[in-house]
PDB file of C-alpha atoms in Angstrom:
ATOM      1  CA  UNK A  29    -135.669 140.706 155.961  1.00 92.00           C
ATOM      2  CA  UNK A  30    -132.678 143.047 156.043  1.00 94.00           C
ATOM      3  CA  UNK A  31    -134.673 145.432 157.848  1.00 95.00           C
ATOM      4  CA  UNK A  32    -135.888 142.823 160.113  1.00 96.00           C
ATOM      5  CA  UNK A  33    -132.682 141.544 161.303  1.00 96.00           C
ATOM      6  CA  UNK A  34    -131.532 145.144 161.695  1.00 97.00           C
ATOM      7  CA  UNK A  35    -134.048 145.882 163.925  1.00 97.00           C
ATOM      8  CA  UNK A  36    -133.792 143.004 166.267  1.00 96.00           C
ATOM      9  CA  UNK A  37    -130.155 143.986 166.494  1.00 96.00           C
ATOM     10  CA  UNK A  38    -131.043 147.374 167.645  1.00 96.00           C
ATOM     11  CA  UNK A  39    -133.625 145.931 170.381  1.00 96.00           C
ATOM     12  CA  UNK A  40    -132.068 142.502 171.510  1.00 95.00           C
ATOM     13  CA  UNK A  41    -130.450 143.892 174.652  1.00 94.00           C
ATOM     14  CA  UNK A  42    -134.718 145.002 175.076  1.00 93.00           C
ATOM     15  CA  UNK A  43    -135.996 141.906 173.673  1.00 93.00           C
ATOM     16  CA  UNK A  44    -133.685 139.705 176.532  1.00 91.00           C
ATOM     17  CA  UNK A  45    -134.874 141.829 179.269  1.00 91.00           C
ATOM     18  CA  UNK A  46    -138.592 140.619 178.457  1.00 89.00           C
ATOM     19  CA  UNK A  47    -137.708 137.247 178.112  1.00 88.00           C
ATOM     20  CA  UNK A  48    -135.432 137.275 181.207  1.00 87.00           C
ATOM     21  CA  UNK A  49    -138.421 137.863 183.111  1.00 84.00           C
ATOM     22  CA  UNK A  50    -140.693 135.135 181.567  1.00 77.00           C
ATOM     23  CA  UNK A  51    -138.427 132.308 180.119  1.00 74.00           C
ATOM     24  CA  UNK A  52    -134.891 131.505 179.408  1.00 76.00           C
ATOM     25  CA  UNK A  53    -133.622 135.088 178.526  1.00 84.00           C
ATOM     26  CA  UNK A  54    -132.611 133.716 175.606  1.00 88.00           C
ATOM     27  CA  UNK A  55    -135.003 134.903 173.302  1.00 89.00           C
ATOM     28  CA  UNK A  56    -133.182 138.337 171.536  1.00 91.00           C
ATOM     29  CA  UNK A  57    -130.177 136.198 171.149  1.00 92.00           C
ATOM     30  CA  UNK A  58    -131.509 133.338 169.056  1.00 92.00           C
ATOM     31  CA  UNK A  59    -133.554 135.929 167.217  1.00 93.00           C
ATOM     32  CA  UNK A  60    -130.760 137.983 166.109  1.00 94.00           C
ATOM     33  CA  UNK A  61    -128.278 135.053 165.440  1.00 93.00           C
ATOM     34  CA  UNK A  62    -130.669 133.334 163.371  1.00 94.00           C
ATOM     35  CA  UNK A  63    -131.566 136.888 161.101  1.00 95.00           C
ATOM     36  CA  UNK A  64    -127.836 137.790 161.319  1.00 96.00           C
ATOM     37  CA  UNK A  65    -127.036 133.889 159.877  1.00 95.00           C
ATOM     38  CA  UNK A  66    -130.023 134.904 157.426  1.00 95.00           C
ATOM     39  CA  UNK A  67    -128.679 138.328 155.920  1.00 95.00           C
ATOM     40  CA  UNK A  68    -125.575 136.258 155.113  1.00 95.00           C
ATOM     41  CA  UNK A  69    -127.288 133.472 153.520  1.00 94.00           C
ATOM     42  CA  UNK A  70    -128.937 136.386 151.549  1.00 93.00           C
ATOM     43  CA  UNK A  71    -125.460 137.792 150.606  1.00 92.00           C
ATOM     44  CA  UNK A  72    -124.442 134.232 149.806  1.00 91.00           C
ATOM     45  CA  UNK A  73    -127.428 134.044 147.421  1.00 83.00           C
ATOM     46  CA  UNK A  74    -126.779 136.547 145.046  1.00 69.00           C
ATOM     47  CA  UNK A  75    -129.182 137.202 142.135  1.00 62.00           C
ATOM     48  CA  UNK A  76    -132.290 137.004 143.771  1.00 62.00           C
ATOM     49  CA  UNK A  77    -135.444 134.648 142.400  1.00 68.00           C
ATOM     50  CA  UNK A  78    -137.587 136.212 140.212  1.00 76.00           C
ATOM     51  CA  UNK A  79    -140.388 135.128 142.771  1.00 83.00           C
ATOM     52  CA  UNK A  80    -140.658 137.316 146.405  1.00 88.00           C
ATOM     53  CA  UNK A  81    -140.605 133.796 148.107  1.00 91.00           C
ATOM     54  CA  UNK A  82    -137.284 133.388 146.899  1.00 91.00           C
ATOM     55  CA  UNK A  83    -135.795 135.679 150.152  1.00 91.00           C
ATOM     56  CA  UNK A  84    -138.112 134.307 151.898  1.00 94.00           C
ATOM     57  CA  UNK A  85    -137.203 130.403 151.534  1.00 94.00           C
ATOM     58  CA  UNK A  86    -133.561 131.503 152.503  1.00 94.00           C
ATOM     59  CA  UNK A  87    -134.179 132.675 156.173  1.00 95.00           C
ATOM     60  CA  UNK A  88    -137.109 130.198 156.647  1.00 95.00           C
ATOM     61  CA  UNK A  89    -134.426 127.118 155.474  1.00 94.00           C
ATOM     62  CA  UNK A  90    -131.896 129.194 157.951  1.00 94.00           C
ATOM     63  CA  UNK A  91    -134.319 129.539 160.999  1.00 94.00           C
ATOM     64  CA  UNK A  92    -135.514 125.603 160.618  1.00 93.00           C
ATOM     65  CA  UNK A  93    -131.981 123.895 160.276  1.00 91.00           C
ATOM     66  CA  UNK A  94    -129.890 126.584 162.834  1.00 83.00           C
ATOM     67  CA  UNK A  95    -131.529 128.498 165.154  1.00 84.00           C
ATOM     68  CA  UNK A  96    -132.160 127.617 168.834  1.00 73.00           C
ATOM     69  CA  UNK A  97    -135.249 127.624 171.203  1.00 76.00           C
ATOM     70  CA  UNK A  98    -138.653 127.769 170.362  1.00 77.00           C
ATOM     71  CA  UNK A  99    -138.098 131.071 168.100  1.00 77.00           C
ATOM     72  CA  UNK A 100    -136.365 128.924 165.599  1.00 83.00           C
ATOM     73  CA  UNK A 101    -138.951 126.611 164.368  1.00 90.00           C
ATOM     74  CA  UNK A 102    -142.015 128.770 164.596  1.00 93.00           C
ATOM     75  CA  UNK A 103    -140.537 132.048 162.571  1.00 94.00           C
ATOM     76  CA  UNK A 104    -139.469 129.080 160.229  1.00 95.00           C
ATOM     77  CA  UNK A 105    -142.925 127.766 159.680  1.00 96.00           C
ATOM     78  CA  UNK A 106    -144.173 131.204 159.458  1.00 96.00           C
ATOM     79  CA  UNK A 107    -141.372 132.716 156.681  1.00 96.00           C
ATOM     80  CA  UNK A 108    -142.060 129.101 154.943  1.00 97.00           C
ATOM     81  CA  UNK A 109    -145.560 129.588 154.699  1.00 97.00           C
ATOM     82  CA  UNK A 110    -144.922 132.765 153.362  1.00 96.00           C
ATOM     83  CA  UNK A 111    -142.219 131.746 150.969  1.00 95.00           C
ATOM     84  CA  UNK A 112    -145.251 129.364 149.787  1.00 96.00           C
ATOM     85  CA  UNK A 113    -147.511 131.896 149.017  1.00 96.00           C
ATOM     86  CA  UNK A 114    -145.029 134.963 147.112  1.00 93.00           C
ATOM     87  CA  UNK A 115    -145.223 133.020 143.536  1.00 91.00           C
ATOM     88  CA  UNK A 116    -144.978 136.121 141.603  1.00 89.00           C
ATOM     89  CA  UNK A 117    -142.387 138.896 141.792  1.00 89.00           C
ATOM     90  CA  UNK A 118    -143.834 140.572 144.565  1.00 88.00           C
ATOM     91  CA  UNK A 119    -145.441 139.928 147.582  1.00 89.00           C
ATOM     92  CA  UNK A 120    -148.814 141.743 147.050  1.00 94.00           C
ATOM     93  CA  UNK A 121    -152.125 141.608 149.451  1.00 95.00           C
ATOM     94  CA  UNK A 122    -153.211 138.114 148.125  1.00 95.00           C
ATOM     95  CA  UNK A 123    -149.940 136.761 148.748  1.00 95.00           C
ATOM     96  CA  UNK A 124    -149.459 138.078 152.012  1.00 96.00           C
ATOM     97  CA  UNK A 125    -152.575 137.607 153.262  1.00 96.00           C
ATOM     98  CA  UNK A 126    -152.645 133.702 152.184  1.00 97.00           C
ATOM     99  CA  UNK A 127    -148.993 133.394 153.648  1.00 97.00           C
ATOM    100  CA  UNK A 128    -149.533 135.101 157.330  1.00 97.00           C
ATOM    101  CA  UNK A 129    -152.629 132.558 157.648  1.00 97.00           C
ATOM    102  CA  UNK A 130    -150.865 129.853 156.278  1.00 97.00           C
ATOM    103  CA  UNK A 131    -148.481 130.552 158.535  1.00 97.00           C
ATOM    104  CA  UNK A 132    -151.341 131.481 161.718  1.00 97.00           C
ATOM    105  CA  UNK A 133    -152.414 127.645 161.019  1.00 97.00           C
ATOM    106  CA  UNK A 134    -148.701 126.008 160.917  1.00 96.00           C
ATOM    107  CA  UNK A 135    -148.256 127.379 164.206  1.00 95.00           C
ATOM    108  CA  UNK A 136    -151.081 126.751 166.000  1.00 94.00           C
ATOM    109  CA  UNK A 137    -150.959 123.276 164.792  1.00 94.00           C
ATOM    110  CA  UNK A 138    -147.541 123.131 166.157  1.00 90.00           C
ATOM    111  CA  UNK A 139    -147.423 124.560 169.268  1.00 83.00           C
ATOM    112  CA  UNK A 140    -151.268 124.331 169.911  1.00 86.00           C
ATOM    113  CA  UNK A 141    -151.936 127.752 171.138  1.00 89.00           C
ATOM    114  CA  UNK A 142    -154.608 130.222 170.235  1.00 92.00           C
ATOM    115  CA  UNK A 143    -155.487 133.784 170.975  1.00 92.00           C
ATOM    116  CA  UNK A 144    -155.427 134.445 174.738  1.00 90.00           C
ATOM    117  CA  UNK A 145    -152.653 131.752 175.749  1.00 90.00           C
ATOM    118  CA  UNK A 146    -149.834 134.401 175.851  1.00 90.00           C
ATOM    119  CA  UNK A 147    -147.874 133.613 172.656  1.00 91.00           C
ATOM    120  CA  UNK A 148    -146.745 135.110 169.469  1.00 94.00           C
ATOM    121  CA  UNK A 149    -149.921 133.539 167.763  1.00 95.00           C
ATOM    122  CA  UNK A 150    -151.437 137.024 169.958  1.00 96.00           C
ATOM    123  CA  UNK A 151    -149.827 139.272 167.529  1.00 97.00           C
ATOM    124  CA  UNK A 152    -150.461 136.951 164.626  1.00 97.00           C
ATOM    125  CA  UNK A 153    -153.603 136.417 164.796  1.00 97.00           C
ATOM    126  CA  UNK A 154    -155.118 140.094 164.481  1.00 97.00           C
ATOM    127  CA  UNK A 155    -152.675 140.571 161.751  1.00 98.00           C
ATOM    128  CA  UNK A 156    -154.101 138.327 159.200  1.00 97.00           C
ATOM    129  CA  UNK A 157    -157.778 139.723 159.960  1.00 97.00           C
ATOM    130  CA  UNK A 158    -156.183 142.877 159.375  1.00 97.00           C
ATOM    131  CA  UNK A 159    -154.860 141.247 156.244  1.00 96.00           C
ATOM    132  CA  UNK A 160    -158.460 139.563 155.890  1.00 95.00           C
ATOM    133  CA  UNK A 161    -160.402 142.814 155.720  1.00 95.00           C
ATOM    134  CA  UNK A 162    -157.654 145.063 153.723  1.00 92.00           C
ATOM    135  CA  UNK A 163    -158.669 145.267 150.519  1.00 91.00           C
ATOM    136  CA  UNK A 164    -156.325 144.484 147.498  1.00 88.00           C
ATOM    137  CA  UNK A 165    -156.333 147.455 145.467  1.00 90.00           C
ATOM    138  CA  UNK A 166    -154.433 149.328 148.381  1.00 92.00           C
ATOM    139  CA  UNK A 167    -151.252 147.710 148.022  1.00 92.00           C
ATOM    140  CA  UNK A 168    -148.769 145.714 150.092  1.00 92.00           C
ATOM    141  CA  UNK A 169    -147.433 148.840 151.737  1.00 92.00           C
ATOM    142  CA  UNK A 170    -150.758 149.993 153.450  1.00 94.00           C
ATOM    143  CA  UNK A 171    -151.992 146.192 154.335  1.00 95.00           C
ATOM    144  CA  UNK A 172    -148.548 145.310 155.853  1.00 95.00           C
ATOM    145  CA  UNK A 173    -148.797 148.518 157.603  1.00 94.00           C
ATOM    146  CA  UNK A 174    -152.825 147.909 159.078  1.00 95.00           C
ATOM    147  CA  UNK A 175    -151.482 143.944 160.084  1.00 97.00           C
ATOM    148  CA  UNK A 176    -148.651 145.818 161.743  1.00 96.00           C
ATOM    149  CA  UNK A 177    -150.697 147.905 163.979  1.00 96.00           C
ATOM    150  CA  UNK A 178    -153.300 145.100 164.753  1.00 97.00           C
ATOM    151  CA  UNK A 179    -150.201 142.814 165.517  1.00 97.00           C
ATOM    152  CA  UNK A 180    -148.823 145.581 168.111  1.00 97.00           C
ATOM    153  CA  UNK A 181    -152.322 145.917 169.781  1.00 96.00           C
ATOM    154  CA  UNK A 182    -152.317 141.990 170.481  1.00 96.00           C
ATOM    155  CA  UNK A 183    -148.824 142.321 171.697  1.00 95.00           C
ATOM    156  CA  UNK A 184    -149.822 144.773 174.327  1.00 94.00           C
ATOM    157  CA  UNK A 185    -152.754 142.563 174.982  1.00 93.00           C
ATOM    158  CA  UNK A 186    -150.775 139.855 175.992  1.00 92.00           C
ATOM    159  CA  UNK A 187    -149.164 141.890 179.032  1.00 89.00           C
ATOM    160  CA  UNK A 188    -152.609 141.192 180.868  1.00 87.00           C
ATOM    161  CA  UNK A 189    -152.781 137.796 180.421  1.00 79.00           C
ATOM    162  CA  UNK A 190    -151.672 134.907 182.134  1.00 70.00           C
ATOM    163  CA  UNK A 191    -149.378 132.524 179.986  1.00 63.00           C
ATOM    164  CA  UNK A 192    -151.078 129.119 179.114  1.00 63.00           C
ATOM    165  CA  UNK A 193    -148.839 127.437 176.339  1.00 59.00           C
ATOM    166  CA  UNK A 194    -145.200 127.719 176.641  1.00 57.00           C
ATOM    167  CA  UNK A 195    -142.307 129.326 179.162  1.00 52.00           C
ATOM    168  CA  UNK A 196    -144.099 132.034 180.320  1.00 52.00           C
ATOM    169  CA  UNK A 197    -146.432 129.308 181.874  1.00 53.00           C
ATOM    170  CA  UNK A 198    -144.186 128.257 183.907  1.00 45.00           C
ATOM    171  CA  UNK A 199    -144.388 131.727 186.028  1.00 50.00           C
ATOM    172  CA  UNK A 200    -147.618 132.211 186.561  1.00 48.00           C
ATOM    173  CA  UNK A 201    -148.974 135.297 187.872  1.00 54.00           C
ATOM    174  CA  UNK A 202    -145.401 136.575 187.542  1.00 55.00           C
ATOM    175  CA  UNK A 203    -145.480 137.245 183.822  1.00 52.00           C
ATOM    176  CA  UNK A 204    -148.227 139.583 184.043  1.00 60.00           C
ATOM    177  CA  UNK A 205    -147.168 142.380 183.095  1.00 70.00           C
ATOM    178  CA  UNK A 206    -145.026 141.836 180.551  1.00 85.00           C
ATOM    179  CA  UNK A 207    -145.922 141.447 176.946  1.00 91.00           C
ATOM    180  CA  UNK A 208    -144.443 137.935 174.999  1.00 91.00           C
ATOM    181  CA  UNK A 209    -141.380 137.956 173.837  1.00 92.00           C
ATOM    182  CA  UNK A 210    -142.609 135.801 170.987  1.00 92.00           C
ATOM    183  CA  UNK A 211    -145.735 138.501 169.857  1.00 95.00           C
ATOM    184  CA  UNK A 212    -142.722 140.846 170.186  1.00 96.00           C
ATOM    185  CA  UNK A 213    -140.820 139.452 167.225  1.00 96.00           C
ATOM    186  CA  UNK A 214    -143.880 138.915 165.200  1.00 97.00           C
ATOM    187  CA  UNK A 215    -144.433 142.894 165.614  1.00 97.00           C
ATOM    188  CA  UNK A 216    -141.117 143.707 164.750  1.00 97.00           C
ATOM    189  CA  UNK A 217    -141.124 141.578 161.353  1.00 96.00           C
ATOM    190  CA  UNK A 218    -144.388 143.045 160.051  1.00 96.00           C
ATOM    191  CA  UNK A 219    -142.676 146.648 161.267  1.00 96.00           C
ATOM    192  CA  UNK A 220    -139.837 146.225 159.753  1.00 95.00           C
ATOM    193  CA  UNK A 221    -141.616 145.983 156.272  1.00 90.00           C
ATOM    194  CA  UNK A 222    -141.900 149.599 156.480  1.00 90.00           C
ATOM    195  CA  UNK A 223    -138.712 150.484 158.612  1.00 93.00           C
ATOM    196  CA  UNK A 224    -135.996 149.842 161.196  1.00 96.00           C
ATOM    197  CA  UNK A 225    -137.656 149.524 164.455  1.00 95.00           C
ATOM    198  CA  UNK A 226    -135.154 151.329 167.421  1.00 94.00           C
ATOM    199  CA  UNK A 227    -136.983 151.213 170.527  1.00 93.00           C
ATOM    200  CA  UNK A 228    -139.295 149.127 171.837  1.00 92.00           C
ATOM    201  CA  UNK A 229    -141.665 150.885 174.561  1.00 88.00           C
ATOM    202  CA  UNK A 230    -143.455 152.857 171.946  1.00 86.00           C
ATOM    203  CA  UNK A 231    -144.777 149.990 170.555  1.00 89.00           C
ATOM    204  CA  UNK A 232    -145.369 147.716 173.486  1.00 87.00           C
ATOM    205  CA  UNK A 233    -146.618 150.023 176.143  1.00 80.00           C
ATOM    206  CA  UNK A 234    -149.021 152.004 174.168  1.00 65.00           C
ATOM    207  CA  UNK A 235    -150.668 153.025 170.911  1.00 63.00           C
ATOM    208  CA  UNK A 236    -147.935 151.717 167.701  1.00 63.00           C
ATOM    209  CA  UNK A 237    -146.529 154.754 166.066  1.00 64.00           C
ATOM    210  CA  UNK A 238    -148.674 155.618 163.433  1.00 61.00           C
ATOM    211  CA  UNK A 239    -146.722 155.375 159.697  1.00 56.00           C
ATOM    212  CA  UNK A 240    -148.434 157.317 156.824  1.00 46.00           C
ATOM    213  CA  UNK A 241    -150.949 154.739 155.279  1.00 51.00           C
TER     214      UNK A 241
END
């Protein structure tokens, strides 16, 4: 989570730009405000749980009750659904396998999009059958970082689509082009498992960089 809001603060000024050009711009900000108002909930918190939900719980209660836009909610549902699923003390395959589909469904039932409408469920979606497929015995490590490169691919799917659930429908043919903001951040958390994430264009304009497996 650390590494999560670290990297959104190195890529909001990035994040805006794509959101600037299909929805209310706003997108970076409320990202970073709500993982910024998360890393000091998690400062707040002190000992930790023994469970790997514990974390977890914090930012999801933080994005639910204070963060803006349509970014708030959603990453809530999905860190909640994850919180769920981290009973024991670490988040292993089964775990985050059965939390990134928990969370797949919370959001779809939500906000009613699937695969092909231009929305962070893009990214999500080929991460948890990357998660689906991994087997256990390889660790958390190597599955978060196969769901990360799946989730990247569906972002850069998205820039050649045409937006059919949310802002981006609103401008049409304009938003071709341009991957979703929301896939973005969903790319970035699963990233950040494994490392701060700088720059964006590696990731959204072509093959993810590869991390050692």
């Amino acid at each position: 989570m650390r590494r999560f809001a670290a990297s959104v603060r190195a890529t909001e000024a990035q994040l805006t730009a794509l959101d600037q050009r299909v929805g209310d711009g706003d997108f970076g900000t409320n990202l970073r405000s709500g993982l910024d108002a998360s890393v000091r909930a998690l400062d707040q918190a002190g000992t930790v749980s023994p469970a790997a939900g514990g974390p977890l719980r914090t930012v999801a209660n933080v994005f639910l009750d204070g963060v803006g836009g349509t970014s708030g909610p959603l990453f809530g549902l999905l860190l909640t659904e994850l919180a769920l699923a981290a009973i024991g003390p670490v988040l292993d395959v089964a775990a985050l396998r059965a939390g990134l589909a928990g969370g797949l469904a919370a959001v779809q039932r939500v906000g009613e999009a699937r695969p092909g409408d231009k929305t962070l469920v893009d990214a999500l979606y080929p991460a948890c059958e990357a998660l689906r497929v991994c087997p256990e015995q390889v660790g958390s490590r190597v599955a978060l970082a196969h769901a990360s490169r799946a989730a990247w691919e569906g972002v850069r799917s998205t820039a050649r689509l045409r937006a059919r659930r949310g802002r981006a429908s609103y401008v049409g043919e304009r938003g071709r082009g341009v991957p979703d903001p929301g896939a973005v951040g969903v790319g970035l958390l699963l990233s950040s498992a494994d490392g701060v994430v700088t720059v964006l264009p590696p990731f959204v304009t072509g093959p993810a960089p590869r991390r050692p497996d």
